mmCIF file of C-alpha atoms in Angstrom:
data_model
loop_
_atom_site.group_PDB
_atom_site.id
_atom_site.type_symbol
_atom_site.label_atom_id
_atom_site.label_comp_id
_atom_site.label_asym_id
_atom_site.label_seq_id
_atom_site.Cartn_x
_atom_site.Cartn_y
_atom_site.Cartn_z
ATOM 1 C CA MET A 58 138.944 -85.038 -223.668
ATOM 2 C CA ASN A 59 137.044 -85.164 -227.386
ATOM 3 C CA ALA A 60 135.358 -88.663 -226.053
ATOM 4 C CA ARG A 61 133.950 -87.133 -222.877
ATOM 5 C CA ARG A 62 132.498 -84.332 -223.976
ATOM 6 C CA ILE A 63 131.116 -86.492 -226.851
ATOM 7 C CA ILE A 64 128.910 -88.419 -223.870
ATOM 8 C CA SER A 65 128.524 -85.785 -221.616
ATOM 9 C CA SER A 66 126.499 -84.007 -224.808
ATOM 10 C CA ILE A 67 124.937 -87.364 -225.699
ATOM 11 C CA GLY A 68 123.742 -87.707 -222.132
ATOM 12 C CA GLY A 69 122.584 -84.317 -221.743
ATOM 13 C CA ILE A 70 119.766 -85.313 -225.322
ATOM 14 C CA VAL A 71 118.651 -88.492 -223.561
ATOM 15 C CA ALA A 72 118.120 -86.156 -220.609
ATOM 16 C CA LEU A 73 116.757 -83.920 -221.988
ATOM 17 C CA LEU A 74 114.388 -86.310 -224.299
ATOM 18 C CA ALA A 75 113.168 -88.140 -221.352
ATOM 19 C CA LEU A 76 112.323 -85.036 -219.747
ATOM 20 C CA VAL A 77 109.827 -84.041 -223.107
ATOM 21 C CA GLY A 78 108.748 -87.650 -223.005
ATOM 22 C CA CYS A 79 107.498 -86.822 -219.472
ATOM 23 C CA ALA A 80 105.236 -83.823 -220.098
ATOM 24 C CA ALA A 81 102.165 -83.814 -217.963
ATOM 25 C CA PRO A 82 98.837 -84.386 -219.464
ATOM 26 C CA LYS A 83 96.858 -81.995 -221.297
ATOM 27 C CA PRO A 84 94.663 -80.105 -218.759
ATOM 28 C CA TYR A 85 90.968 -81.152 -218.924
ATOM 29 C CA ASP A 86 89.160 -78.306 -221.552
ATOM 30 C CA TYR A 87 86.412 -76.695 -219.032
ATOM 31 C CA THR A 88 85.179 -74.540 -222.370
ATOM 32 C CA ASN A 89 81.501 -76.705 -222.020
ATOM 33 C CA PHE A 90 81.173 -76.658 -218.828
ATOM 34 C CA ARG A 91 81.510 -72.960 -218.709
ATOM 35 C CA LEU A 92 78.866 -73.174 -221.638
ATOM 36 C CA HIS A 93 75.956 -74.691 -220.085
ATOM 37 C CA GLN A 94 77.115 -74.323 -216.052
ATOM 38 C CA PRO A 95 75.146 -76.959 -214.468
ATOM 39 C CA ARG A 96 72.888 -75.534 -211.074
ATOM 40 C CA SER A 97 71.384 -78.878 -210.937
ATOM 41 C CA ILE A 98 72.687 -82.827 -211.178
ATOM 42 C CA LEU A 99 70.201 -86.349 -211.245
ATOM 43 C CA VAL A 100 72.655 -88.761 -210.422
ATOM 44 C CA LEU A 101 71.746 -92.299 -212.174
ATOM 45 C CA PRO A 102 72.977 -95.140 -210.251
ATOM 46 C CA PRO A 103 76.197 -97.021 -212.097
ATOM 47 C CA LEU A 104 76.400 -99.203 -214.461
ATOM 48 C CA ASN A 105 78.286 -101.873 -212.451
ATOM 49 C CA GLU A 106 81.279 -103.741 -214.415
ATOM 50 C CA SER A 107 82.978 -105.008 -211.459
ATOM 51 C CA THR A 108 82.598 -108.610 -209.826
ATOM 52 C CA LEU A 109 79.836 -107.220 -206.793
ATOM 53 C CA VAL A 110 76.318 -106.816 -207.265
ATOM 54 C CA GLU A 111 76.654 -104.245 -204.082
ATOM 55 C CA GLY A 112 78.943 -102.041 -206.301
ATOM 56 C CA THR A 113 75.860 -100.311 -207.928
ATOM 57 C CA TYR A 114 74.484 -98.882 -204.451
ATOM 58 C CA GLY A 115 77.333 -98.660 -202.122
ATOM 59 C CA TYR A 116 78.699 -96.909 -204.644
ATOM 60 C CA LEU A 117 75.598 -94.818 -205.576
ATOM 61 C CA SER A 118 75.139 -93.888 -201.543
ATOM 62 C CA THR A 119 78.251 -91.832 -202.215
ATOM 63 C CA VAL A 120 78.210 -89.734 -205.036
ATOM 64 C CA THR A 121 76.008 -87.463 -204.487
ATOM 65 C CA ARG A 122 77.941 -85.494 -201.017
ATOM 66 C CA PRO A 123 81.043 -83.846 -203.233
ATOM 67 C CA LEU A 124 78.509 -82.944 -205.605
ATOM 68 C CA ALA A 125 75.952 -81.361 -202.718
ATOM 69 C CA GLU A 126 79.035 -79.613 -201.184
ATOM 70 C CA LEU A 127 80.314 -78.212 -203.823
ATOM 71 C CA GLY A 128 77.126 -75.894 -203.979
ATOM 72 C CA TYR A 129 74.668 -78.499 -206.648
ATOM 73 C CA TYR A 130 71.447 -79.489 -205.714
ATOM 74 C CA VAL A 131 71.356 -82.993 -205.902
ATOM 75 C CA PHE A 132 68.018 -84.639 -206.389
ATOM 76 C CA PRO A 133 67.868 -87.547 -203.880
ATOM 77 C CA VAL A 134 69.112 -91.072 -205.058
ATOM 78 C CA ALA A 135 66.571 -93.128 -203.545
ATOM 79 C CA VAL A 136 63.917 -91.277 -204.900
ATOM 80 C CA VAL A 137 64.787 -90.786 -208.598
ATOM 81 C CA ASP A 138 65.827 -94.364 -208.425
ATOM 82 C CA GLN A 139 62.142 -95.400 -207.077
ATOM 83 C CA PHE A 140 60.637 -92.892 -209.896
ATOM 84 C CA LEU A 141 62.479 -94.651 -212.732
ATOM 85 C CA LYS A 142 62.049 -98.471 -211.245
ATOM 86 C CA GLU A 143 58.050 -96.919 -210.928
ATOM 87 C CA ASN A 144 58.095 -95.953 -214.458
ATOM 88 C CA GLY A 145 59.416 -98.678 -216.442
ATOM 89 C CA MET A 146 63.378 -98.606 -216.047
ATOM 90 C CA PRO A 147 64.229 -101.328 -212.874
ATOM 91 C CA THR A 148 67.600 -101.680 -214.101
ATOM 92 C CA ALA A 149 70.949 -99.022 -214.536
ATOM 93 C CA GLY A 150 71.437 -99.846 -217.909
ATOM 94 C CA GLU A 151 67.973 -99.008 -218.524
ATOM 95 C CA MET A 152 68.240 -96.181 -216.628
ATOM 96 C CA HIS A 153 70.998 -94.840 -218.562
ATOM 97 C CA GLN A 154 68.817 -94.429 -221.552
ATOM 98 C CA VAL A 155 66.168 -92.820 -220.597
ATOM 99 C CA PRO A 156 66.213 -89.352 -223.111
ATOM 100 C CA LEU A 157 67.504 -86.806 -221.748
ATOM 101 C CA ASN A 158 64.841 -84.154 -222.857
ATOM 102 C CA LYS A 159 62.529 -86.027 -220.860
ATOM 103 C CA VAL A 160 64.577 -85.831 -217.243
ATOM 104 C CA TRP A 161 64.960 -82.236 -218.429
ATOM 105 C CA GLU A 162 60.883 -81.770 -219.017
ATOM 106 C CA VAL A 163 59.711 -83.765 -215.919
ATOM 107 C CA VAL A 164 63.000 -83.781 -213.143
ATOM 108 C CA GLY A 165 63.933 -80.065 -214.139
ATOM 109 C CA ALA A 166 67.627 -80.786 -213.879
ATOM 110 C CA ASP A 167 70.018 -79.488 -215.609
ATOM 111 C CA ALA A 168 72.309 -82.378 -215.969
ATOM 112 C CA VAL A 169 72.841 -86.233 -215.497
ATOM 113 C CA LEU A 170 75.605 -87.546 -213.810
ATOM 114 C CA PHE A 171 76.394 -90.787 -215.607
ATOM 115 C CA ALA A 172 78.699 -93.198 -213.982
ATOM 116 C CA THR A 173 80.452 -96.735 -214.754
ATOM 117 C CA LEU A 174 81.756 -98.750 -212.188
ATOM 118 C CA GLN A 175 84.889 -100.665 -212.938
ATOM 119 C CA GLN A 176 86.094 -101.910 -210.446
ATOM 120 C CA TYR A 177 84.370 -102.595 -206.948
ATOM 121 C CA GLY A 178 85.843 -104.684 -203.916
ATOM 122 C CA SER A 179 88.214 -106.519 -202.696
ATOM 123 C CA LYS A 180 91.152 -108.184 -204.028
ATOM 124 C CA TYR A 181 93.535 -111.426 -202.255
ATOM 125 C CA GLN A 182 97.228 -111.699 -201.977
ATOM 126 C CA VAL A 183 98.682 -114.247 -199.986
ATOM 127 C CA VAL A 184 99.978 -111.440 -197.355
ATOM 128 C CA ASN A 185 97.920 -108.468 -198.568
ATOM 129 C CA SER A 186 94.589 -107.171 -198.963
ATOM 130 C CA ALA A 187 93.185 -104.613 -201.281
ATOM 131 C CA THR A 188 90.503 -102.598 -201.430
ATOM 132 C CA VAL A 189 89.961 -100.860 -205.127
ATOM 133 C CA VAL A 190 87.422 -98.631 -206.368
ATOM 134 C CA GLN A 191 87.780 -97.367 -209.881
ATOM 135 C CA VAL A 192 84.868 -95.337 -211.836
ATOM 136 C CA LYS A 193 84.472 -93.989 -214.618
ATOM 137 C CA ALA A 194 82.109 -90.449 -215.003
ATOM 138 C CA ARG A 195 80.336 -88.414 -217.700
ATOM 139 C CA LEU A 196 77.924 -85.287 -216.739
ATOM 140 C CA VAL A 197 76.261 -84.029 -219.944
ATOM 141 C CA ASP A 198 73.837 -81.129 -220.238
ATOM 142 C CA THR A 199 70.188 -82.714 -220.462
ATOM 143 C CA ARG A 200 69.081 -79.141 -223.210
ATOM 144 C CA THR A 201 71.496 -79.552 -225.593
ATOM 145 C CA GLY A 202 72.829 -83.291 -225.522
ATOM 146 C CA THR A 203 76.574 -81.746 -224.457
ATOM 147 C CA LEU A 204 78.904 -83.611 -222.906
ATOM 148 C CA LEU A 205 79.987 -80.842 -219.809
ATOM 149 C CA TRP A 206 82.753 -83.366 -217.834
ATOM 150 C CA GLU A 207 84.100 -86.728 -218.155
ATOM 151 C CA GLY A 208 86.813 -88.765 -216.004
ATOM 152 C CA THR A 209 87.731 -91.586 -214.411
ATOM 153 C CA ALA A 210 88.747 -91.839 -210.881
ATOM 154 C CA MET A 211 90.783 -94.897 -208.979
ATOM 155 C CA ALA A 212 91.105 -95.285 -204.969
ATOM 156 C CA GLN A 213 92.814 -98.270 -203.177
ATOM 157 C CA GLN A 214 93.293 -99.509 -199.673
ATOM 158 C CA ASN A 215 96.030 -101.892 -199.118
ATOM 159 C CA SER A 216 96.015 -103.498 -195.588
ATOM 160 C CA GLY A 217 99.258 -105.468 -195.577
ATOM 161 C CA GLY A 218 103.381 -104.659 -195.611
ATOM 162 C CA SER A 219 104.217 -104.405 -191.982
ATOM 163 C CA GLY A 220 107.679 -106.812 -193.554
ATOM 164 C CA ASN A 221 106.956 -109.605 -190.744
ATOM 165 C CA ILE A 222 105.900 -112.271 -192.884
ATOM 166 C CA ILE A 223 103.376 -114.191 -190.268
ATOM 167 C CA ALA A 224 102.096 -110.902 -189.568
ATOM 168 C CA ASP A 225 101.080 -110.181 -193.008
ATOM 169 C CA LEU A 226 100.109 -113.635 -193.094
ATOM 170 C CA ILE A 227 97.492 -113.010 -190.149
ATOM 171 C CA ALA A 228 96.417 -110.179 -190.643
ATOM 172 C CA ALA A 229 95.508 -110.847 -194.232
ATOM 173 C CA ALA A 230 93.238 -114.010 -193.266
ATOM 174 C CA ILE A 231 91.818 -111.196 -190.001
ATOM 175 C CA THR A 232 91.049 -108.774 -193.324
ATOM 176 C CA GLN A 233 89.296 -111.099 -195.832
ATOM 177 C CA ALA A 234 87.190 -112.817 -192.848
ATOM 178 C CA ILE A 235 85.943 -109.342 -191.876
ATOM 179 C CA ASN A 236 85.595 -108.011 -195.838
ATOM 180 C CA ALA A 237 83.497 -111.123 -196.528
ATOM 181 C CA GLY A 238 81.050 -109.758 -193.973
ATOM 182 C CA THR A 239 80.942 -105.998 -195.098
ATOM 183 C CA ASP A 240 81.285 -103.647 -197.789
ATOM 184 C CA ALA A 241 84.650 -103.026 -198.036
ATOM 185 C CA ALA A 242 84.707 -100.934 -200.977
ATOM 186 C CA HIS A 243 81.956 -98.785 -199.446
ATOM 187 C CA ASP A 244 84.364 -97.284 -197.158
ATOM 188 C CA VAL A 245 86.928 -95.961 -200.309
ATOM 189 C CA CYS A 246 83.943 -94.589 -202.377
ATOM 190 C CA PRO A 247 84.390 -90.841 -200.869
ATOM 191 C CA GLN A 248 88.159 -91.306 -201.524
ATOM 192 C CA ALA A 249 87.684 -92.081 -206.050
ATOM 193 C CA ASN A 250 84.983 -89.876 -205.837
ATOM 194 C CA MET A 251 86.884 -86.733 -204.623
#
């Protein structure tokens, strides 16, 4: 009987340790965001670490909508992109080097959203096609340079998995053919933005 109690006690301790080890992640600290609440946001084209060139503007075309729906004035990305290109910053990398005080002085934006596209596009396996968008972003106050928010998001959409290997092979081949002519990741971007 003592052996059963010992085993039961050990089982309880292991369960307790497992629960402690699975603690929820610490919530994001929004103190700086609350102290410097932006009303207007300038979104720069993202740095593109993916293998697809169209990722930069495919993602950029989707990122402003959720911000505008939250009530922020978002400067038109096409106008900002063209303005920066005409002023000697033709790439996203150069645009990310723009001095924040100049953004405030020239444009009047309260904050700048810097994004890095880590993954963008479709990956093909034998019986599945996965379209992935992963982005890392940070929001910075233009007057003080204070980091207001940062985060990473990923969205993925899979095509296969019916259980019928022949049907899955055909579906994967058709999906790959369709995705080769379109930008499937563009449709996944809104999920990552949310």
